[in-house]
């Protein structure tokens, strides 16, 4: 749909005139000459490679943690479908937000902050609700209940300790790539790391009451996302400050 | 522009200083126009332009081979402007209740020296357009500048400003309608109509 070129709106005419007469930029300042005189090649960002590194390091770190703290005692008493299904969901909760945070669309530099934001919010809510509603137990499972809810804080700390590795590494790889909306991308890294923490807790913690599984295990994703949104932009935005 | 900018950016991160100079020459005029419309001050825009390119230099390792660097550079300029505006809390010029446009300082249109010989369609209209643009709220002004002056698609403009496509579409539409109200929508006979401006209006 175009207007006949012979009859232009006054506004279009003014805008076209402004567009056709861009200002003359000033000469590059002397600061650039000094910098460019010592210009050295740098390696470009390789998003898929960085995502693979984050995934490998994070899974090795989580596996190492599990080896140290041991698997849950009631593992063989729980429904295999729930154990595997929820385990895959936790893993997907790590892989999907982390990939969205680290890998931009083809031909772009900045990652998909909007998709990362949506996935962060959805996964945060999903794991809390899932834990509150579905939490099977066996004879060896533990129970804290509302009165001892606060005693479950160790799980939150373990989950966040697991989340640190992928979130921090991802933020380092994203340095300078996020001029806008870096908090949302950081939140996705935190939610992804938190989900990995949730996976470790899923395989380690034998406490099987809904409040603990939902609010503490699921809460690791929420707290991970919030802390990452608050702290990681200090790393990602460094070159842009 | 994108293909050239891509090539220059790749040569630049490979250590070619001349490629950076060429990239500056390619991107700076439009980017300065964007910053001038956002800051409404030539001196501030010049300063922010230099800051933007210094940040591009510091963050050059974030470049992904094969990507168009221009939207990313614009995003850095957008952020640089916002950071600066927050620091200085610029006074916002608004249109008075009687719809009269504020005065525009001489030279604020800041047209390129090599364009001085190009005949403007109507210098008075250009001054009015600048004053009208400057009177728009910041977000609408940015949307109009990006989509109508710099030829960005709505999706590209949204990416630059860190907002959704829907929000950018609304801002551009409202800004354009406000401009029409300020400048008047009367038809003018003209010899040539740059297709980009007209095409974007339709989108």
Coordinates of C-alpha atoms in Angstrom, one line a residue:
Chain A
X1 CA 0.0 0.0 0.0
X2 CA 1.7 3.2 -1.2
X3 CA 0.5 6.7 -1.7
X4 CA 0.7 8.2 -5.1
X5 CA 4.2 9.8 -5.2
X6 CA 2.9 13.0 -6.7
X7 CA 0.6 13.7 -3.7
X8 CA 2.5 13.5 -0.4
X9 CA 1.1 14.3 3.0
X10 CA 2.7 17.3 4.6
X11 CA 4.0 15.1 7.4
X12 CA 5.4 12.4 5.1
X13 CA 7.1 15.1 3.1
X14 CA 8.7 16.6 6.2
X15 CA 9.8 13.2 7.4
X16 CA 11.2 12.2 4.0
X17 CA 13.1 15.5 3.9
X18 CA 14.6 14.8 7.3
X19 CA 15.5 11.3 6.4
X20 CA 17.2 12.5 3.2
X21 CA 19.4 14.9 5.1
X22 CA 21.2 13.0 7.9
X23 CA 23.5 15.1 10.0
X24 CA 27.3 15.0 9.5
X25 CA 28.9 13.0 12.3
X26 CA 31.9 14.5 14.1
X27 CA 35.3 13.2 13.4
X28 CA 36.2 10.2 15.6
X29 CA 37.8 11.5 18.8
X30 CA 41.5 11.2 19.5
X31 CA 40.6 8.4 22.1
X32 CA 39.8 6.1 19.2
X33 CA 43.1 6.7 17.4
X34 CA 45.0 5.5 20.5
X35 CA 42.7 2.5 20.9
X36 CA 42.8 1.6 17.2
X37 CA 46.6 1.9 17.0
X38 CA 46.8 -1.1 19.4
X39 CA 43.8 -3.0 18.0
X40 CA 44.2 -6.8 18.4
X41 CA 41.9 -9.5 17.0
X42 CA 39.4 -10.9 19.4
X43 CA 37.4 -14.1 19.2
X44 CA 33.8 -13.6 18.3
X45 CA 31.1 -15.0 20.5
X46 CA 30.0 -18.5 19.5
X47 CA 26.6 -19.0 21.1
X48 CA 26.0 -22.7 20.5
X49 CA 29.5 -23.6 21.6
X50 CA 29.0 -21.5 24.8
X51 CA 25.7 -23.1 25.4
X52 CA 27.3 -26.6 25.1
X53 CA 30.1 -25.5 27.5
X54 CA 27.6 -24.2 30.1
X55 CA 25.5 -27.4 29.8
X56 CA 28.5 -29.7 30.1
X57 CA 30.2 -27.9 33.0
X58 CA 26.8 -27.5 34.8
X59 CA 25.9 -31.2 34.5
X60 CA 29.4 -32.3 35.6
X61 CA 29.2 -30.0 38.5
X62 CA 25.7 -31.2 39.5
X63 CA 26.8 -34.8 39.1
X64 CA 29.8 -34.2 41.3
X65 CA 27.6 -32.6 43.9
X66 CA 25.2 -35.6 43.9
X67 CA 28.2 -38.0 44.2
X68 CA 29.3 -36.1 47.3
X69 CA 25.9 -35.7 49.0
X70 CA 24.4 -39.0 47.9
X71 CA 21.1 -40.0 46.3
X72 CA 17.9 -40.1 48.3
X73 CA 17.3 -43.1 50.4
X74 CA 13.7 -43.6 49.3
X75 CA 14.6 -43.7 45.6
X76 CA 13.6 -47.3 44.9
X77 CA 10.3 -46.8 46.7
X78 CA 9.0 -44.1 44.5
X79 CA 6.9 -44.4 41.2
X80 CA 9.4 -44.7 38.4
X81 CA 7.2 -42.7 36.0
X82 CA 7.1 -39.7 38.4
X83 CA 10.8 -40.0 39.2
X84 CA 11.8 -40.0 35.5
X85 CA 9.1 -37.7 34.2
X86 CA 9.7 -35.0 36.8
X87 CA 13.5 -35.5 36.4
X88 CA 13.1 -34.8 32.7
X89 CA 11.0 -31.7 33.4
X90 CA 13.7 -30.4 35.8
X91 CA 16.3 -31.0 33.1
X92 CA 14.2 -29.3 30.5
X93 CA 13.8 -26.4 33.0
X94 CA 17.6 -26.1 32.9
X95 CA 18.1 -26.5 29.1
X96 CA 15.3 -24.4 27.7
X97 CA 15.9 -21.1 29.6
X98 CA 19.6 -21.4 29.4
X99 CA 19.6 -21.9 25.6
X100 CA 17.2 -19.0 25.1
X101 CA 19.4 -16.8 27.2
X102 CA 22.6 -17.8 25.5
X103 CA 21.7 -18.4 21.8
X104 CA 20.2 -15.5 19.7
X105 CA 18.1 -16.0 16.6
X106 CA 20.2 -16.5 13.5
X107 CA 21.6 -13.2 12.2
X108 CA 21.2 -11.5 15.6
X109 CA 23.7 -10.6 18.4
X110 CA 21.4 -10.1 21.4
X111 CA 19.7 -13.2 22.8
X112 CA 15.9 -13.5 22.8
X113 CA 15.1 -11.6 26.0
X114 CA 11.3 -11.8 25.5
X115 CA 11.2 -15.6 25.1
X116 CA 13.7 -15.9 28.0
X117 CA 11.4 -13.7 30.2
X118 CA 8.3 -15.8 29.4
X119 CA 10.1 -19.1 30.1
X120 CA 11.6 -17.8 33.3
X121 CA 8.1 -16.8 34.7
X122 CA 6.4 -20.0 33.4
X123 CA 9.1 -22.4 34.8
X124 CA 9.2 -20.6 38.1
X125 CA 5.4 -21.0 38.6
X126 CA 5.3 -24.5 37.1
X127 CA 7.8 -26.1 39.5
X128 CA 6.2 -24.5 42.6
X129 CA 2.7 -25.7 41.6
X130 CA 3.9 -29.1 40.5
X131 CA 5.7 -29.6 43.8
X132 CA 2.7 -28.5 45.8
X133 CA 0.3 -30.8 43.9
X134 CA 2.4 -34.0 43.1
X135 CA 4.8 -35.3 45.7
X136 CA 4.7 -39.1 46.1
X137 CA 6.3 -40.7 49.1
X138 CA 7.6 -44.1 50.3
X139 CA 8.2 -45.7 53.7
X140 CA 11.7 -44.1 53.9
X141 CA 10.5 -40.6 52.9
X142 CA 10.7 -37.7 55.3
X143 CA 8.1 -35.2 56.4
X144 CA 8.6 -31.7 57.7
X145 CA 5.2 -30.2 57.7
X146 CA 4.3 -26.5 58.1
X147 CA 5.6 -26.3 61.7
X148 CA 9.1 -27.4 60.6
X149 CA 9.0 -25.8 57.2
X150 CA 11.9 -23.4 58.0
X151 CA 14.2 -26.4 58.7
X152 CA 14.2 -27.1 55.0
X153 CA 16.3 -24.1 54.2
X154 CA 19.3 -26.4 53.5
X155 CA 17.6 -27.5 50.3
X156 CA 17.3 -23.9 49.1
X157 CA 21.0 -23.3 49.8
X158 CA 22.0 -26.5 48.0
X159 CA 19.8 -25.7 45.0
X160 CA 21.2 -22.2 44.8
X161 CA 24.8 -23.5 45.1
X162 CA 24.1 -25.8 42.1
X163 CA 22.6 -22.8 40.2
X164 CA 25.7 -20.7 40.6
X165 CA 27.9 -22.5 38.1
X166 CA 25.7 -22.3 35.0
X167 CA 24.4 -18.9 35.8
X168 CA 27.8 -17.3 36.4
X169 CA 29.4 -19.0 33.4
X170 CA 26.5 -18.0 31.1
X171 CA 26.8 -14.4 32.3
X172 CA 30.5 -14.3 31.5
X173 CA 29.8 -15.6 28.0
X174 CA 27.1 -12.9 27.5
X175 CA 29.3 -9.9 28.4
X176 CA 28.5 -7.0 26.2
X177 CA 25.8 -8.7 24.1
X178 CA 22.8 -7.2 26.0
X179 CA 22.4 -3.5 25.7
X180 CA 18.7 -3.8 26.6
X181 CA 16.7 -6.1 28.9
X182 CA 19.7 -7.8 30.4
X183 CA 17.7 -8.5 33.6
X184 CA 15.3 -10.8 31.8
X185 CA 18.1 -12.7 30.2
X186 CA 19.9 -12.9 33.5
X187 CA 16.6 -14.2 35.1
X188 CA 16.5 -16.9 32.5
X189 CA 20.0 -18.0 33.4
X190 CA 19.0 -18.0 37.1
X191 CA 15.8 -19.9 36.4
X192 CA 17.8 -22.4 34.3
X193 CA 20.4 -22.8 37.1
X194 CA 17.7 -23.1 39.7
X195 CA 16.0 -25.9 37.7
X196 CA 19.3 -27.8 37.7
X197 CA 19.4 -27.2 41.4
X198 CA 15.8 -28.6 41.5
X199 CA 17.0 -31.7 39.7
X200 CA 19.8 -32.3 42.2
X201 CA 17.2 -31.9 45.1
X202 CA 14.8 -34.2 43.2
X203 CA 17.4 -36.9 43.3
X204 CA 18.9 -36.1 46.8
X205 CA 16.2 -34.9 49.2
X206 CA 13.8 -37.5 50.6
X207 CA 11.4 -35.0 52.2
X208 CA 8.1 -35.6 50.5
X209 CA 5.6 -33.0 51.8
X210 CA 4.0 -30.7 49.3
X211 CA 5.1 -27.4 51.1
X212 CA 8.7 -28.4 51.1
X213 CA 8.8 -29.8 47.5
X214 CA 6.7 -26.9 46.1
X215 CA 8.0 -23.9 48.0
X216 CA 11.6 -24.9 48.7
X217 CA 12.5 -27.1 45.7
X218 CA 10.4 -25.1 43.3
X219 CA 11.4 -21.9 45.2
X220 CA 15.0 -22.5 44.1
X221 CA 13.9 -21.6 40.5
X222 CA 12.1 -18.4 41.7
X223 CA 14.9 -17.3 44.0
X224 CA 17.5 -18.2 41.4
X225 CA 15.8 -16.1 38.8
X226 CA 15.3 -13.1 41.1
X227 CA 18.9 -13.2 42.4
X228 CA 20.3 -13.6 38.9
X229 CA 18.2 -10.7 37.6
X230 CA 19.5 -8.6 40.5
X231 CA 23.2 -9.5 40.3
X232 CA 24.2 -10.9 36.9
X233 CA 23.7 -7.6 34.9
X234 CA 26.8 -6.4 36.7
X235 CA 28.7 -9.0 34.7
X236 CA 26.8 -9.0 31.5
X237 CA 26.6 -5.2 31.2
X238 CA 30.3 -4.5 32.2
X239 CA 31.6 -3.4 28.7
X240 CA 28.4 -1.3 28.2
X241 CA 28.6 0.8 31.3
Chain B
X1 CA 23.8 -1.3 4.7
X2 CA 23.5 -4.6 6.6
X3 CA 25.8 -6.7 4.3
X4 CA 28.5 -4.0 4.4
X5 CA 28.2 -3.5 8.1
X6 CA 28.5 -7.3 8.7
X7 CA 31.6 -7.5 6.6
X8 CA 33.2 -4.5 8.2
X9 CA 32.4 -5.7 11.7
X10 CA 34.0 -9.1 11.0
X11 CA 37.1 -7.4 9.6
X12 CA 37.2 -5.1 12.7
X13 CA 37.1 -7.9 15.3
X14 CA 39.8 -9.6 13.2
X15 CA 42.0 -6.6 14.1
X16 CA 41.5 -4.3 11.0
X17 CA 41.3 -0.7 12.4
X18 CA 40.3 0.8 9.0
X19 CA 37.2 -1.5 9.0
X20 CA 36.2 0.2 12.3
X21 CA 36.7 3.7 10.7
X22 CA 34.6 2.6 7.7
X23 CA 31.9 1.1 10.0
X24 CA 31.8 4.5 11.8
X25 CA 31.5 6.4 8.5
X26 CA 28.7 4.0 7.5
X27 CA 26.6 3.9 10.7
X28 CA 27.4 7.3 12.4
X29 CA 25.3 9.7 10.3
X30 CA 22.0 7.9 10.9
X31 CA 22.9 7.1 14.4
X32 CA 23.7 10.7 15.1
X33 CA 20.4 11.7 13.6
X34 CA 18.7 9.3 16.0
X35 CA 20.6 10.6 19.0
X36 CA 20.0 14.2 18.0
X37 CA 16.3 13.6 17.9
X38 CA 16.4 11.8 21.3
X39 CA 18.6 14.4 23.1
X40 CA 17.4 17.5 21.1
X41 CA 20.9 18.8 21.5
X42 CA 23.7 18.5 18.9
X43 CA 26.5 18.7 21.4
X44 CA 25.0 15.9 23.6
X45 CA 24.3 13.8 20.6
X46 CA 27.9 14.1 19.4
X47 CA 29.1 13.1 22.8
X48 CA 26.7 10.1 23.0
X49 CA 27.8 9.0 19.5
X50 CA 31.4 8.8 20.6
X51 CA 30.4 7.0 23.8
X52 CA 28.3 4.5 21.8
X53 CA 31.2 3.6 19.6
X54 CA 33.6 3.3 22.5
X55 CA 31.2 0.8 24.0
X56 CA 30.9 -1.0 20.7
X57 CA 34.7 -1.3 20.8
X58 CA 34.8 -2.5 24.4
X59 CA 32.0 -5.1 23.7
X60 CA 33.2 -6.2 20.3
X61 CA 33.9 -9.7 21.5
X62 CA 30.1 -10.1 21.9
X63 CA 29.7 -10.0 18.2
X64 CA 28.4 -13.2 16.5
X65 CA 29.8 -13.8 13.1
X66 CA 27.2 -13.4 10.4
X67 CA 25.0 -11.2 12.4
X68 CA 23.9 -7.7 11.4
X69 CA 25.7 -5.4 13.9
X70 CA 23.5 -2.3 13.2
X71 CA 20.5 -3.1 15.5
X72 CA 23.0 -4.0 18.2
X73 CA 24.8 -0.7 17.8
X74 CA 21.5 1.2 17.8
X75 CA 20.6 -0.7 21.0
X76 CA 23.8 0.4 22.6
X77 CA 23.0 4.0 21.5
X78 CA 19.5 3.7 23.0
X79 CA 21.0 2.5 26.3
X80 CA 23.6 5.2 26.3
X81 CA 21.0 7.8 25.8
X82 CA 18.8 6.5 28.6
X83 CA 21.7 6.3 31.0
X84 CA 22.7 9.8 30.1
X85 CA 19.1 11.1 30.4
X86 CA 18.8 9.5 33.9
X87 CA 22.0 11.2 34.9
X88 CA 21.1 14.6 33.7
X89 CA 17.3 14.3 34.0
X90 CA 16.8 16.4 30.9
X91 CA 13.9 18.8 30.9
X92 CA 11.2 17.6 28.6
X93 CA 9.9 20.1 26.1
X94 CA 6.2 19.8 25.6
X95 CA 3.8 21.4 23.3
X96 CA 1.8 24.1 25.0
X97 CA -1.9 23.8 25.4
X98 CA -2.5 26.0 22.4
X99 CA -0.6 23.4 20.1
X100 CA 2.1 26.0 19.3
X101 CA 5.4 24.4 18.5
X102 CA 8.5 25.4 20.5
X103 CA 11.3 27.4 18.8
X104 CA 14.0 25.3 17.3
X105 CA 17.6 26.5 17.9
X106 CA 19.4 27.4 14.7
X107 CA 21.3 24.5 13.2
X108 CA 19.5 21.8 15.2
X109 CA 18.5 20.0 12.1
X110 CA 22.3 19.6 11.7
X111 CA 22.3 18.4 8.2
X112 CA 25.3 16.8 6.7
X113 CA 27.9 19.2 5.2
X114 CA 27.9 17.3 1.9
X115 CA 24.2 17.7 1.7
X116 CA 24.1 21.4 2.0
X117 CA 23.8 21.8 -1.7
X118 CA 20.9 19.4 -1.9
X119 CA 17.7 21.5 -2.1
X120 CA 15.4 20.9 0.8
X121 CA 11.8 20.6 -0.2
X122 CA 10.9 23.3 2.3
X123 CA 13.4 24.5 4.9
X124 CA 10.6 26.0 7.0
X125 CA 8.7 22.7 6.9
X126 CA 11.9 20.9 8.0
X127 CA 12.3 23.2 11.0
X128 CA 8.6 22.6 11.9
X129 CA 9.1 18.9 11.6
X130 CA 12.1 18.9 14.0
X131 CA 10.1 21.0 16.5
X132 CA 7.1 18.7 16.2
X133 CA 9.3 15.6 16.6
X134 CA 11.0 17.1 19.6
X135 CA 7.7 17.8 21.3
X136 CA 6.6 14.2 21.2
X137 CA 7.0 12.0 24.3
X138 CA 10.3 10.2 24.3
X139 CA 9.0 6.8 23.4
X140 CA 6.8 8.0 20.6
X141 CA 9.7 10.2 19.3
X142 CA 12.0 7.2 19.3
X143 CA 9.5 5.0 17.5
X144 CA 8.9 7.6 14.8
X145 CA 12.6 8.3 14.3
X146 CA 13.5 4.6 14.1
X147 CA 10.6 3.6 11.8
X148 CA 10.1 6.7 9.7
X149 CA 13.5 8.4 9.5
X150 CA 15.9 5.5 9.9
X151 CA 13.9 3.0 7.9
X152 CA 13.9 0.3 10.5
X153 CA 11.0 -2.2 10.5
X154 CA 8.7 -2.3 13.5
X155 CA 10.4 -5.5 14.7
X156 CA 13.9 -4.0 14.4
X157 CA 12.8 -0.9 16.3
X158 CA 11.3 -3.0 19.0
X159 CA 14.5 -5.0 19.3
X160 CA 16.5 -1.8 19.5
X161 CA 14.3 -0.2 22.2
X162 CA 13.9 -3.5 24.1
X163 CA 10.1 -3.6 23.8
X164 CA 7.5 -5.8 22.2
X165 CA 6.5 -5.4 18.5
X166 CA 3.0 -4.6 19.5
X167 CA 4.1 -1.8 21.9
X168 CA 6.4 -0.3 19.2
X169 CA 3.6 -0.4 16.7
X170 CA 1.4 1.6 19.0
X171 CA 4.1 4.1 19.8
X172 CA 4.9 4.6 16.2
X173 CA 1.3 5.0 15.3
X174 CA 0.5 7.5 18.1
X175 CA 3.7 9.4 17.4
X176 CA 2.9 9.7 13.7
X177 CA -0.7 10.8 14.4
X178 CA 0.6 13.4 16.8
X179 CA 3.0 14.6 14.2
X180 CA 0.2 14.9 11.6
X181 CA -1.8 16.9 14.1
X182 CA 1.1 19.2 14.7
X183 CA 2.2 19.6 11.1
X184 CA -1.1 19.4 9.5
X185 CA -2.1 16.6 7.1
X186 CA -2.7 18.7 4.0
X187 CA -1.6 17.3 0.7
X188 CA 1.4 18.9 -1.0
X189 CA 2.4 18.3 -4.6
X190 CA 5.9 17.0 -4.7
X191 CA 8.2 15.6 -7.3
X192 CA 9.7 12.7 -5.5
X193 CA 8.4 10.6 -2.6
X194 CA 11.0 8.5 -0.8
X195 CA 9.4 5.1 -0.8
X196 CA 10.7 4.0 2.6
X197 CA 8.7 6.6 4.6
X198 CA 5.5 5.8 2.7
X199 CA 6.0 2.0 2.9
X200 CA 6.6 2.1 6.6
X201 CA 3.4 4.0 7.2
X202 CA 1.4 1.2 5.6
X203 CA 3.0 -1.5 7.8

